[in-house]
Amino acid sequence: MNWTDWIETPDSSNIARYRYDVKEHVLQVEFKSGGTYNYYDVLQAVFDQMKAATSKGQFLAQNVKGVYRYARA
């Protein structure tokens, strides 16, 4: 795995932090509820868009959930 550093999201009501595996194209999201999930085959561009999004949770709900396969980490 070739993870980026964790990106903390203190302003998010839902997401605690997230990071991206550049080599494997895996977006890993840690939720404030305690669960951590891997989303697979996520393009670098989607990760970059998430970093730029005003609301990380809203971006995840609209652009990642239901689009990419996932599993609990």
PDB file of N, CA, C and O in Angstrom:
ATOM      1  N   MET A   1       0.844  -1.186   0.000  1.00  0.00           N
ATOM      2  CA  MET A   1       0.000   0.000   0.000  1.00  0.00           C
ATOM      3  C   MET A   1       0.886   1.246   0.000  1.00  0.00           C
ATOM      4  O   MET A   1       1.954   1.263   0.569  1.00  0.00           O
ATOM      5  N   ASN A   2       0.392   2.261  -0.621  1.00  0.00           N
ATOM      6  CA  ASN A   2       1.142   3.508  -0.763  1.00  0.00           C
ATOM      7  C   ASN A   2       0.226   4.675  -0.380  1.00  0.00           C
ATOM      8  O   ASN A   2      -0.204   5.438  -1.216  1.00  0.00           O
ATOM      9  N   TRP A   3      -0.090   4.768   0.902  1.00  0.00           N
ATOM     10  CA  TRP A   3      -1.075   5.734   1.395  1.00  0.00           C
ATOM     11  C   TRP A   3      -0.538   7.155   1.461  1.00  0.00           C
ATOM     12  O   TRP A   3       0.618   7.371   1.793  1.00  0.00           O
ATOM     13  N   THR A   4      -1.420   8.110   1.192  1.00  0.00           N
ATOM     14  CA  THR A   4      -1.124   9.503   1.503  1.00  0.00           C
ATOM     15  C   THR A   4      -1.257   9.657   3.015  1.00  0.00           C
ATOM     16  O   THR A   4      -1.758   8.760   3.699  1.00  0.00           O
ATOM     17  N   ASP A   5      -0.841  10.780   3.544  1.00  0.00           N
ATOM     18  CA  ASP A   5      -1.071  11.052   4.961  1.00  0.00           C
ATOM     19  C   ASP A   5      -2.573  11.203   5.193  1.00  0.00           C
ATOM     20  O   ASP A   5      -3.315  11.609   4.294  1.00  0.00           O
ATOM     21  N   TRP A   6      -3.009  10.891   6.409  1.00  0.00           N
ATOM     22  CA  TRP A   6      -4.412  11.100   6.767  1.00  0.00           C
ATOM     23  C   TRP A   6      -4.754  12.578   6.623  1.00  0.00           C
ATOM     24  O   TRP A   6      -3.960  13.442   6.981  1.00  0.00           O
ATOM     25  N   ILE A   7      -5.936  12.863   6.117  1.00  0.00           N
ATOM     26  CA  ILE A   7      -6.451  14.232   6.044  1.00  0.00           C
ATOM     27  C   ILE A   7      -7.561  14.328   7.076  1.00  0.00           C
ATOM     28  O   ILE A   7      -8.591  13.653   6.964  1.00  0.00           O
ATOM     29  N   GLU A   8      -7.317  15.117   8.112  1.00  0.00           N
ATOM     30  CA  GLU A   8      -8.299  15.284   9.183  1.00  0.00           C
ATOM     31  C   GLU A   8      -9.423  16.200   8.712  1.00  0.00           C
ATOM     32  O   GLU A   8      -9.189  17.149   7.956  1.00  0.00           O
ATOM     33  N   THR A   9     -10.644  15.923   9.170  1.00  0.00           N
ATOM     34  CA  THR A   9     -11.804  16.722   8.766  1.00  0.00           C
ATOM     35  C   THR A   9     -12.601  17.146  10.006  1.00  0.00           C
ATOM     36  O   THR A   9     -13.711  16.664  10.243  1.00  0.00           O
ATOM     37  N   PRO A  10     -12.034  18.062  10.802  1.00  0.00           N
ATOM     38  CA  PRO A  10     -12.712  18.472  12.049  1.00  0.00           C
ATOM     39  C   PRO A  10     -14.055  19.168  11.813  1.00  0.00           C
ATOM     40  O   PRO A  10     -14.914  19.148  12.693  1.00  0.00           O
ATOM     41  N   ASP A  11     -14.253  19.765  10.642  1.00  0.00           N
ATOM     42  CA  ASP A  11     -15.507  20.474  10.361  1.00  0.00           C
ATOM     43  C   ASP A  11     -16.621  19.553   9.881  1.00  0.00           C
ATOM     44  O   ASP A  11     -17.772  19.969   9.783  1.00  0.00           O
ATOM     45  N   SER A  12     -16.295  18.317   9.580  1.00  0.00           N
ATOM     46  CA  SER A  12     -17.297  17.373   9.072  1.00  0.00           C
ATOM     47  C   SER A  12     -18.060  16.750  10.244  1.00  0.00           C
ATOM     48  O   SER A  12     -17.464  16.376  11.252  1.00  0.00           O
ATOM     49  N   SER A  13     -19.362  16.629  10.083  1.00  0.00           N
ATOM     50  CA  SER A  13     -20.174  15.995  11.126  1.00  0.00           C
ATOM     51  C   SER A  13     -20.133  14.473  11.012  1.00  0.00           C
ATOM     52  O   SER A  13     -20.516  13.769  11.939  1.00  0.00           O
ATOM     53  N   ASN A  14     -19.665  13.969   9.884  1.00  0.00           N
ATOM     54  CA  ASN A  14     -19.737  12.542   9.592  1.00  0.00           C
ATOM     55  C   ASN A  14     -18.370  11.871   9.453  1.00  0.00           C
ATOM     56  O   ASN A  14     -18.165  10.760   9.923  1.00  0.00           O
ATOM     57  N   ILE A  15     -17.430  12.545   8.795  1.00  0.00           N
ATOM     58  CA  ILE A  15     -16.127  11.954   8.478  1.00  0.00           C
ATOM     59  C   ILE A  15     -15.062  12.481   9.438  1.00  0.00           C
ATOM     60  O   ILE A  15     -14.927  13.691   9.616  1.00  0.00           O
ATOM     61  N   ALA A  16     -14.315  11.556  10.049  1.00  0.00           N
ATOM     62  CA  ALA A  16     -13.227  11.938  10.958  1.00  0.00           C
ATOM     63  C   ALA A  16     -11.960  12.273  10.170  1.00  0.00           C
ATOM     64  O   ALA A  16     -11.312  13.282  10.425  1.00  0.00           O
ATOM     65  N   ARG A  17     -11.625  11.407   9.197  1.00  0.00           N
ATOM     66  CA  ARG A  17     -10.436  11.607   8.375  1.00  0.00           C
ATOM     67  C   ARG A  17     -10.470  10.639   7.207  1.00  0.00           C
ATOM     68  O   ARG A  17     -11.238   9.678   7.202  1.00  0.00           O
ATOM     69  N   TYR A  18      -9.596  10.895   6.240  1.00  0.00           N
ATOM     70  CA  TYR A  18      -9.533  10.025   5.057  1.00  0.00           C
ATOM     71  C   TYR A  18      -8.152  10.096   4.450  1.00  0.00           C
ATOM     72  O   TYR A  18      -7.362  11.000   4.738  1.00  0.00           O
ATOM     73  N   ARG A  19      -7.841   9.105   3.623  1.00  0.00           N
ATOM     74  CA  ARG A  19      -6.562   9.051   2.921  1.00  0.00           C
ATOM     75  C   ARG A  19      -6.734   8.238   1.656  1.00  0.00           C
ATOM     76  O   ARG A  19      -7.779   7.617   1.442  1.00  0.00           O
ATOM     77  N   TYR A  20      -5.699   8.217   0.832  1.00  0.00           N
ATOM     78  CA  TYR A  20      -5.797   7.599  -0.490  1.00  0.00           C
ATOM     79  C   TYR A  20      -4.540   6.800  -0.789  1.00  0.00           C
ATOM     80  O   TYR A  20      -3.433   7.246  -0.510  1.00  0.00           O
ATOM     81  N   ASP A  21      -4.736   5.619  -1.342  1.00  0.00           N
ATOM     82  CA  ASP A  21      -3.616   4.804  -1.806  1.00  0.00           C
ATOM     83  C   ASP A  21      -3.429   5.070  -3.298  1.00  0.00           C
ATOM     84  O   ASP A  21      -4.242   4.652  -4.123  1.00  0.00           O
ATOM     85  N   VAL A  22      -2.373   5.795  -3.609  1.00  0.00           N
ATOM     86  CA  VAL A  22      -2.120   6.237  -4.985  1.00  0.00           C
ATOM     87  C   VAL A  22      -1.891   5.051  -5.919  1.00  0.00           C
ATOM     88  O   VAL A  22      -2.352   5.042  -7.058  1.00  0.00           O
ATOM     89  N   LYS A  23      -1.205   4.037  -5.445  1.00  0.00           N
ATOM     90  CA  LYS A  23      -0.867   2.894  -6.285  1.00  0.00           C
ATOM     91  C   LYS A  23      -2.065   1.965  -6.513  1.00  0.00           C
ATOM     92  O   LYS A  23      -2.291   1.487  -7.618  1.00  0.00           O
ATOM     93  N   GLU A  24      -2.831   1.708  -5.463  1.00  0.00           N
ATOM     94  CA  GLU A  24      -3.943   0.751  -5.537  1.00  0.00           C
ATOM     95  C   GLU A  24      -5.298   1.417  -5.815  1.00  0.00           C
ATOM     96  O   GLU A  24      -6.299   0.720  -5.998  1.00  0.00           O
ATOM     97  N   HIS A  25      -5.344   2.748  -5.819  1.00  0.00           N
ATOM     98  CA  HIS A  25      -6.579   3.508  -6.076  1.00  0.00           C
ATOM     99  C   HIS A  25      -7.676   3.179  -5.061  1.00  0.00           C
ATOM    100  O   HIS A  25      -8.814   2.902  -5.431  1.00  0.00           O
ATOM    101  N   VAL A  26      -7.279   3.205  -3.786  1.00  0.00           N
ATOM    102  CA  VAL A  26      -8.221   2.928  -2.698  1.00  0.00           C
ATOM    103  C   VAL A  26      -8.385   4.188  -1.857  1.00  0.00           C
ATOM    104  O   VAL A  26      -7.402   4.765  -1.386  1.00  0.00           O
ATOM    105  N   LEU A  27      -9.625   4.609  -1.682  1.00  0.00           N
ATOM    106  CA  LEU A  27      -9.951   5.719  -0.788  1.00  0.00           C
ATOM    107  C   LEU A  27     -10.389   5.111   0.530  1.00  0.00           C
ATOM    108  O   LEU A  27     -11.323   4.301   0.566  1.00  0.00           O
ATOM    109  N   GLN A  28      -9.696   5.462   1.616  1.00  0.00           N
ATOM    110  CA  GLN A  28     -10.050   4.946   2.936  1.00  0.00           C
ATOM    111  C   GLN A  28     -10.640   6.078   3.754  1.00  0.00           C
ATOM    112  O   GLN A  28     -10.037   7.153   3.869  1.00  0.00           O
ATOM    113  N   VAL A  29     -11.837   5.836   4.300  1.00  0.00           N
ATOM    114  CA  VAL A  29     -12.554   6.861   5.056  1.00  0.00           C
ATOM    115  C   VAL A  29     -12.844   6.338   6.451  1.00  0.00           C
ATOM    116  O   VAL A  29     -13.395   5.241   6.615  1.00  0.00           O
ATOM    117  N   GLU A  30     -12.459   7.137   7.452  1.00  0.00           N
ATOM    118  CA  GLU A  30     -12.769   6.812   8.843  1.00  0.00           C
ATOM    119  C   GLU A  30     -13.901   7.733   9.278  1.00  0.00           C
ATOM    120  O   GLU A  30     -13.774   8.953   9.209  1.00  0.00           O
ATOM    121  N   PHE A  31     -15.000   7.128   9.717  1.00  0.00           N
ATOM    122  CA  PHE A  31     -16.167   7.893  10.119  1.00  0.00           C
ATOM    123  C   PHE A  31     -16.136   8.195  11.615  1.00  0.00           C
ATOM    124  O   PHE A  31     -15.551   7.441  12.390  1.00  0.00           O
ATOM    125  N   LYS A  32     -16.779   9.265  12.006  1.00  0.00           N
ATOM    126  CA  LYS A  32     -16.820   9.644  13.413  1.00  0.00           C
ATOM    127  C   LYS A  32     -17.593   8.623  14.232  1.00  0.00           C
ATOM    128  O   LYS A  32     -17.399   8.524  15.440  1.00  0.00           O
ATOM    129  N   SER A  33     -18.444   7.832  13.578  1.00  0.00           N
ATOM    130  CA  SER A  33     -19.179   6.764  14.263  1.00  0.00           C
ATOM    131  C   SER A  33     -18.279   5.586  14.614  1.00  0.00           C
ATOM    132  O   SER A  33     -18.681   4.686  15.342  1.00  0.00           O
ATOM    133  N   GLY A  34     -17.059   5.587  14.056  1.00  0.00           N
ATOM    134  CA  GLY A  34     -16.080   4.570  14.409  1.00  0.00           C
ATOM    135  C   GLY A  34     -15.699   3.617  13.299  1.00  0.00           C
ATOM    136  O   GLY A  34     -14.660   2.991  13.358  1.00  0.00           O
ATOM    137  N   GLY A  35     -16.521   3.483  12.257  1.00  0.00           N
ATOM    138  CA  GLY A  35     -16.204   2.567  11.179  1.00  0.00           C
ATOM    139  C   GLY A  35     -15.197   3.146  10.200  1.00  0.00           C
ATOM    140  O   GLY A  35     -15.150   4.357   9.992  1.00  0.00           O
ATOM    141  N   THR A  36     -14.387   2.275   9.619  1.00  0.00           N
ATOM    142  CA  THR A  36     -13.449   2.666   8.573  1.00  0.00           C
ATOM    143  C   THR A  36     -13.734   1.808   7.342  1.00  0.00           C
ATOM    144  O   THR A  36     -13.840   0.584   7.451  1.00  0.00           O
ATOM    145  N   TYR A  37     -13.856   2.467   6.192  1.00  0.00           N
ATOM    146  CA  TYR A  37     -14.209   1.765   4.959  1.00  0.00           C
ATOM    147  C   TYR A  37     -13.223   2.077   3.850  1.00  0.00           C
ATOM    148  O   TYR A  37     -12.732   3.207   3.748  1.00  0.00           O
ATOM    149  N   ASN A  38     -12.962   1.062   3.030  1.00  0.00           N
ATOM    150  CA  ASN A  38     -12.150   1.215   1.829  1.00  0.00           C
ATOM    151  C   ASN A  38     -13.083   1.252   0.622  1.00  0.00           C
ATOM    152  O   ASN A  38     -13.953   0.382   0.491  1.00  0.00           O
ATOM    153  N   TYR A  39     -12.884   2.225  -0.242  1.00  0.00           N
ATOM    154  CA  TYR A  39     -13.616   2.323  -1.507  1.00  0.00           C
ATOM    155  C   TYR A  39     -12.604   2.047  -2.615  1.00  0.00           C
ATOM    156  O   TYR A  39     -11.553   2.703  -2.669  1.00  0.00           O
ATOM    157  N   TYR A  40     -12.917   1.089  -3.485  1.00  0.00           N
ATOM    158  CA  TYR A  40     -11.953   0.580  -4.452  1.00  0.00           C
ATOM    159  C   TYR A  40     -12.126   1.175  -5.848  1.00  0.00           C
ATOM    160  O   TYR A  40     -13.227   1.544  -6.244  1.00  0.00           O
ATOM    161  N   ASP A  41     -10.997   1.252  -6.568  1.00  0.00           N
ATOM    162  CA  ASP A  41     -10.950   1.739  -7.961  1.00  0.00           C
ATOM    163  C   ASP A  41     -11.346   3.212  -8.071  1.00  0.00           C
ATOM    164  O   ASP A  41     -11.900   3.642  -9.083  1.00  0.00           O
ATOM    165  N   VAL A  42     -11.053   3.983  -7.035  1.00  0.00           N
ATOM    166  CA  VAL A  42     -11.348   5.419  -7.035  1.00  0.00           C
ATOM    167  C   VAL A  42     -10.186   6.139  -7.716  1.00  0.00           C
ATOM    168  O   VAL A  42      -9.031   5.982  -7.321  1.00  0.00           O
ATOM    169  N   LEU A  43     -10.497   6.898  -8.730  1.00  0.00           N
ATOM    170  CA  LEU A  43      -9.456   7.624  -9.455  1.00  0.00           C
ATOM    171  C   LEU A  43      -8.848   8.738  -8.608  1.00  0.00           C
ATOM    172  O   LEU A  43      -9.516   9.314  -7.743  1.00  0.00           O
ATOM    173  N   GLN A  44      -7.599   9.040  -8.882  1.00  0.00           N
ATOM    174  CA  GLN A  44      -6.897  10.144  -8.201  1.00  0.00           C
ATOM    175  C   GLN A  44      -7.688  11.444  -8.339  1.00  0.00           C
ATOM    176  O   GLN A  44      -7.780  12.229  -7.398  1.00  0.00           O
ATOM    177  N   ALA A  45      -8.307  11.666  -9.497  1.00  0.00           N
ATOM    178  CA  ALA A  45      -9.084  12.892  -9.738  1.00  0.00           C
ATOM    179  C   ALA A  45     -10.247  13.007  -8.759  1.00  0.00           C
ATOM    180  O   ALA A  45     -10.569  14.110  -8.295  1.00  0.00           O
ATOM    181  N   VAL A  46     -10.870  11.884  -8.429  1.00  0.00           N
ATOM    182  CA  VAL A  46     -11.991  11.897  -7.468  1.00  0.00           C
ATOM    183  C   VAL A  46     -11.467  12.250  -6.077  1.00  0.00           C
ATOM    184  O   VAL A  46     -12.087  13.039  -5.355  1.00  0.00           O
ATOM    185  N   PHE A  47     -10.328  11.685  -5.704  1.00  0.00           N
ATOM    186  CA  PHE A  47      -9.699  12.032  -4.420  1.00  0.00           C
ATOM    187  C   PHE A  47      -9.372  13.522  -4.378  1.00  0.00           C
ATOM    188  O   PHE A  47      -9.643  14.198  -3.378  1.00  0.00           O
ATOM    189  N   ASP A  48      -8.822  14.052  -5.458  1.00  0.00           N
ATOM    190  CA  ASP A  48      -8.495  15.477  -5.517  1.00  0.00           C
ATOM    191  C   ASP A  48      -9.753  16.333  -5.405  1.00  0.00           C
ATOM    192  O   ASP A  48      -9.743  17.379  -4.744  1.00  0.00           O
ATOM    193  N   GLN A  49     -10.843  15.895  -6.037  1.00  0.00           N
ATOM    194  CA  GLN A  49     -12.111  16.624  -5.944  1.00  0.00           C
ATOM    195  C   GLN A  49     -12.651  16.592  -4.519  1.00  0.00           C
ATOM    196  O   GLN A  49     -13.202  17.579  -4.035  1.00  0.00           O
ATOM    197  N   MET A  50     -12.474  15.472  -3.846  1.00  0.00           N
ATOM    198  CA  MET A  50     -12.934  15.367  -2.457  1.00  0.00           C
ATOM    199  C   MET A  50     -12.142  16.325  -1.575  1.00  0.00           C
ATOM    200  O   MET A  50     -12.710  16.995  -0.716  1.00  0.00           O
ATOM    201  N   LYS A  51     -10.822  16.390  -1.800  1.00  0.00           N
ATOM    202  CA  LYS A  51      -9.997  17.314  -1.015  1.00  0.00           C
ATOM    203  C   LYS A  51     -10.467  18.750  -1.199  1.00  0.00           C
ATOM    204  O   LYS A  51     -10.429  19.543  -0.262  1.00  0.00           O
ATOM    205  N   ALA A  52     -10.911  19.103  -2.409  1.00  0.00           N
ATOM    206  CA  ALA A  52     -11.325  20.473  -2.728  1.00  0.00           C
ATOM    207  C   ALA A  52     -12.775  20.766  -2.327  1.00  0.00           C
ATOM    208  O   ALA A  52     -13.172  21.926  -2.265  1.00  0.00           O
ATOM    209  N   ALA A  53     -13.550  19.727  -2.044  1.00  0.00           N
ATOM    210  CA  ALA A  53     -14.974  19.907  -1.755  1.00  0.00           C
ATOM    211  C   ALA A  53     -15.185  20.637  -0.430  1.00  0.00           C
ATOM    212  O   ALA A  53     -14.469  20.402   0.548  1.00  0.00           O
ATOM    213  N   THR A  54     -16.176  21.499  -0.407  1.00  0.00           N
ATOM    214  CA  THR A  54     -16.524  22.217   0.819  1.00  0.00           C
ATOM    215  C   THR A  54     -17.038  21.251   1.874  1.00  0.00           C
ATOM    216  O   THR A  54     -16.649  21.327   3.038  1.00  0.00           O
ATOM    217  N   SER A  55     -17.920  20.344   1.466  1.00  0.00           N
ATOM    218  CA  SER A  55     -18.464  19.331   2.372  1.00  0.00           C
ATOM    219  C   SER A  55     -17.954  17.959   1.951  1.00  0.00           C
ATOM    220  O   SER A  55     -18.349  17.431   0.910  1.00  0.00           O
ATOM    221  N   LYS A  56     -17.079  17.394   2.772  1.00  0.00           N
ATOM    222  CA  LYS A  56     -16.517  16.074   2.450  1.00  0.00           C
ATOM    223  C   LYS A  56     -17.601  14.995   2.502  1.00  0.00           C
ATOM    224  O   LYS A  56     -17.649  14.112   1.660  1.00  0.00           O
ATOM    225  N   GLY A  57     -18.476  15.069   3.506  1.00  0.00           N
ATOM    226  CA  GLY A  57     -19.541  14.081   3.639  1.00  0.00           C
ATOM    227  C   GLY A  57     -20.514  14.120   2.473  1.00  0.00           C
ATOM    228  O   GLY A  57     -20.933  13.082   1.959  1.00  0.00           O
ATOM    229  N   GLN A  58     -20.866  15.307   2.047  1.00  0.00           N
ATOM    230  CA  GLN A  58     -21.776  15.459   0.919  1.00  0.00           C
ATOM    231  C   GLN A  58     -21.120  14.950  -0.362  1.00  0.00           C
ATOM    232  O   GLN A  58     -21.745  14.257  -1.162  1.00  0.00           O
ATOM    233  N   PHE A  59     -19.846  15.271  -0.545  1.00  0.00           N
ATOM    234  CA  PHE A  59     -19.125  14.776  -1.721  1.00  0.00           C
ATOM    235  C   PHE A  59     -19.099  13.256  -1.720  1.00  0.00           C
ATOM    236  O   PHE A  59     -19.365  12.618  -2.737  1.00  0.00           O
ATOM    237  N   LEU A  60     -18.787  12.664  -0.565  1.00  0.00           N
ATOM    238  CA  LEU A  60     -18.725  11.208  -0.467  1.00  0.00           C
ATOM    239  C   LEU A  60     -20.081  10.593  -0.812  1.00  0.00           C
ATOM    240  O   LEU A  60     -20.150   9.636  -1.587  1.00  0.00           O
ATOM    241  N   ALA A  61     -21.144  11.156  -0.268  1.00  0.00           N
ATOM    242  CA  ALA A  61     -22.491  10.621  -0.503  1.00  0.00           C
ATOM    243  C   ALA A  61     -22.890  10.716  -1.974  1.00  0.00           C
ATOM    244  O   ALA A  61     -23.519   9.809  -2.514  1.00  0.00           O
ATOM    245  N   GLN A  62     -22.516  11.793  -2.632  1.00  0.00           N
ATOM    246  CA  GLN A  62     -22.953  12.030  -4.007  1.00  0.00           C
ATOM    247  C   GLN A  62     -22.043  11.417  -5.070  1.00  0.00           C
ATOM    248  O   GLN A  62     -22.494  11.104  -6.171  1.00  0.00           O
ATOM    249  N   ASN A  63     -20.757  11.241  -4.748  1.00  0.00           N
ATOM    250  CA  ASN A  63     -19.794  10.848  -5.779  1.00  0.00           C
ATOM    251  C   ASN A  63     -19.053   9.537  -5.525  1.00  0.00           C
ATOM    252  O   ASN A  63     -18.356   9.054  -6.417  1.00  0.00           O
ATOM    253  N   VAL A  64     -19.179   8.981  -4.321  1.00  0.00           N
ATOM    254  CA  VAL A  64     -18.421   7.770  -3.998  1.00  0.00           C
ATOM    255  C   VAL A  64     -19.348   6.630  -3.580  1.00  0.00           C
ATOM    256  O   VAL A  64     -19.313   5.549  -4.168  1.00  0.00           O
ATOM    257  N   LYS A  65     -20.193   6.883  -2.584  1.00  0.00           N
ATOM    258  CA  LYS A  65     -21.119   5.844  -2.120  1.00  0.00           C
ATOM    259  C   LYS A  65     -22.069   5.463  -3.246  1.00  0.00           C
ATOM    260  O   LYS A  65     -22.615   6.325  -3.915  1.00  0.00           O
ATOM    261  N   GLY A  66     -22.245   4.183  -3.433  1.00  0.00           N
ATOM    262  CA  GLY A  66     -23.132   3.704  -4.481  1.00  0.00           C
ATOM    263  C   GLY A  66     -22.503   3.697  -5.862  1.00  0.00           C
ATOM    264  O   GLY A  66     -23.106   3.224  -6.819  1.00  0.00           O
ATOM    265  N   VAL A  67     -21.288   4.237  -5.965  1.00  0.00           N
ATOM    266  CA  VAL A  67     -20.579   4.275  -7.252  1.00  0.00           C
ATOM    267  C   VAL A  67     -19.435   3.256  -7.244  1.00  0.00           C
ATOM    268  O   VAL A  67     -19.249   2.514  -8.201  1.00  0.00           O
ATOM    269  N   TYR A  68     -18.692   3.224  -6.147  1.00  0.00           N
ATOM    270  CA  TYR A  68     -17.520   2.338  -6.049  1.00  0.00           C
ATOM    271  C   TYR A  68     -17.811   1.207  -5.062  1.00  0.00           C
ATOM    272  O   TYR A  68     -18.506   1.404  -4.065  1.00  0.00           O
ATOM    273  N   ARG A  69     -17.222   0.045  -5.349  1.00  0.00           N
ATOM    274  CA  ARG A  69     -17.385  -1.057  -4.405  1.00  0.00           C
ATOM    275  C   ARG A  69     -16.578  -0.738  -3.162  1.00  0.00           C
ATOM    276  O   ARG A  69     -15.584   0.005  -3.209  1.00  0.00           O
ATOM    277  N   TYR A  70     -17.012  -1.294  -2.050  1.00  0.00           N
ATOM    278  CA  TYR A  70     -16.374  -0.951  -0.779  1.00  0.00           C
ATOM    279  C   TYR A  70     -16.389  -2.143   0.169  1.00  0.00           C
ATOM    280  O   TYR A  70     -17.114  -3.120  -0.045  1.00  0.00           O
ATOM    281  N   ALA A  71     -15.590  -2.053   1.208  1.00  0.00           N
ATOM    282  CA  ALA A  71     -15.574  -3.054   2.266  1.00  0.00           C
ATOM    283  C   ALA A  71     -15.100  -2.385   3.539  1.00  0.00           C
ATOM    284  O   ALA A  71     -14.333  -1.404   3.498  1.00  0.00           O
ATOM    285  N   ARG A  72     -15.557  -2.902   4.661  1.00  0.00           N
ATOM    286  CA  ARG A  72     -15.084  -2.378   5.933  1.00  0.00           C
ATOM    287  C   ARG A  72     -13.610  -2.717   6.079  1.00  0.00           C
ATOM    288  O   ARG A  72     -13.192  -3.838   5.771  1.00  0.00           O
ATOM    289  N   ALA A  73     -12.823  -1.763   6.503  1.00  0.00           N
ATOM    290  CA  ALA A  73     -11.370  -1.960   6.609  1.00  0.00           C
ATOM    291  C   ALA A  73     -11.023  -2.724   7.894  1.00  0.00           C
ATOM    292  O   ALA A  73     -11.758  -2.688   8.849  1.00  0.00           O
TER     293      ALA A  73
END
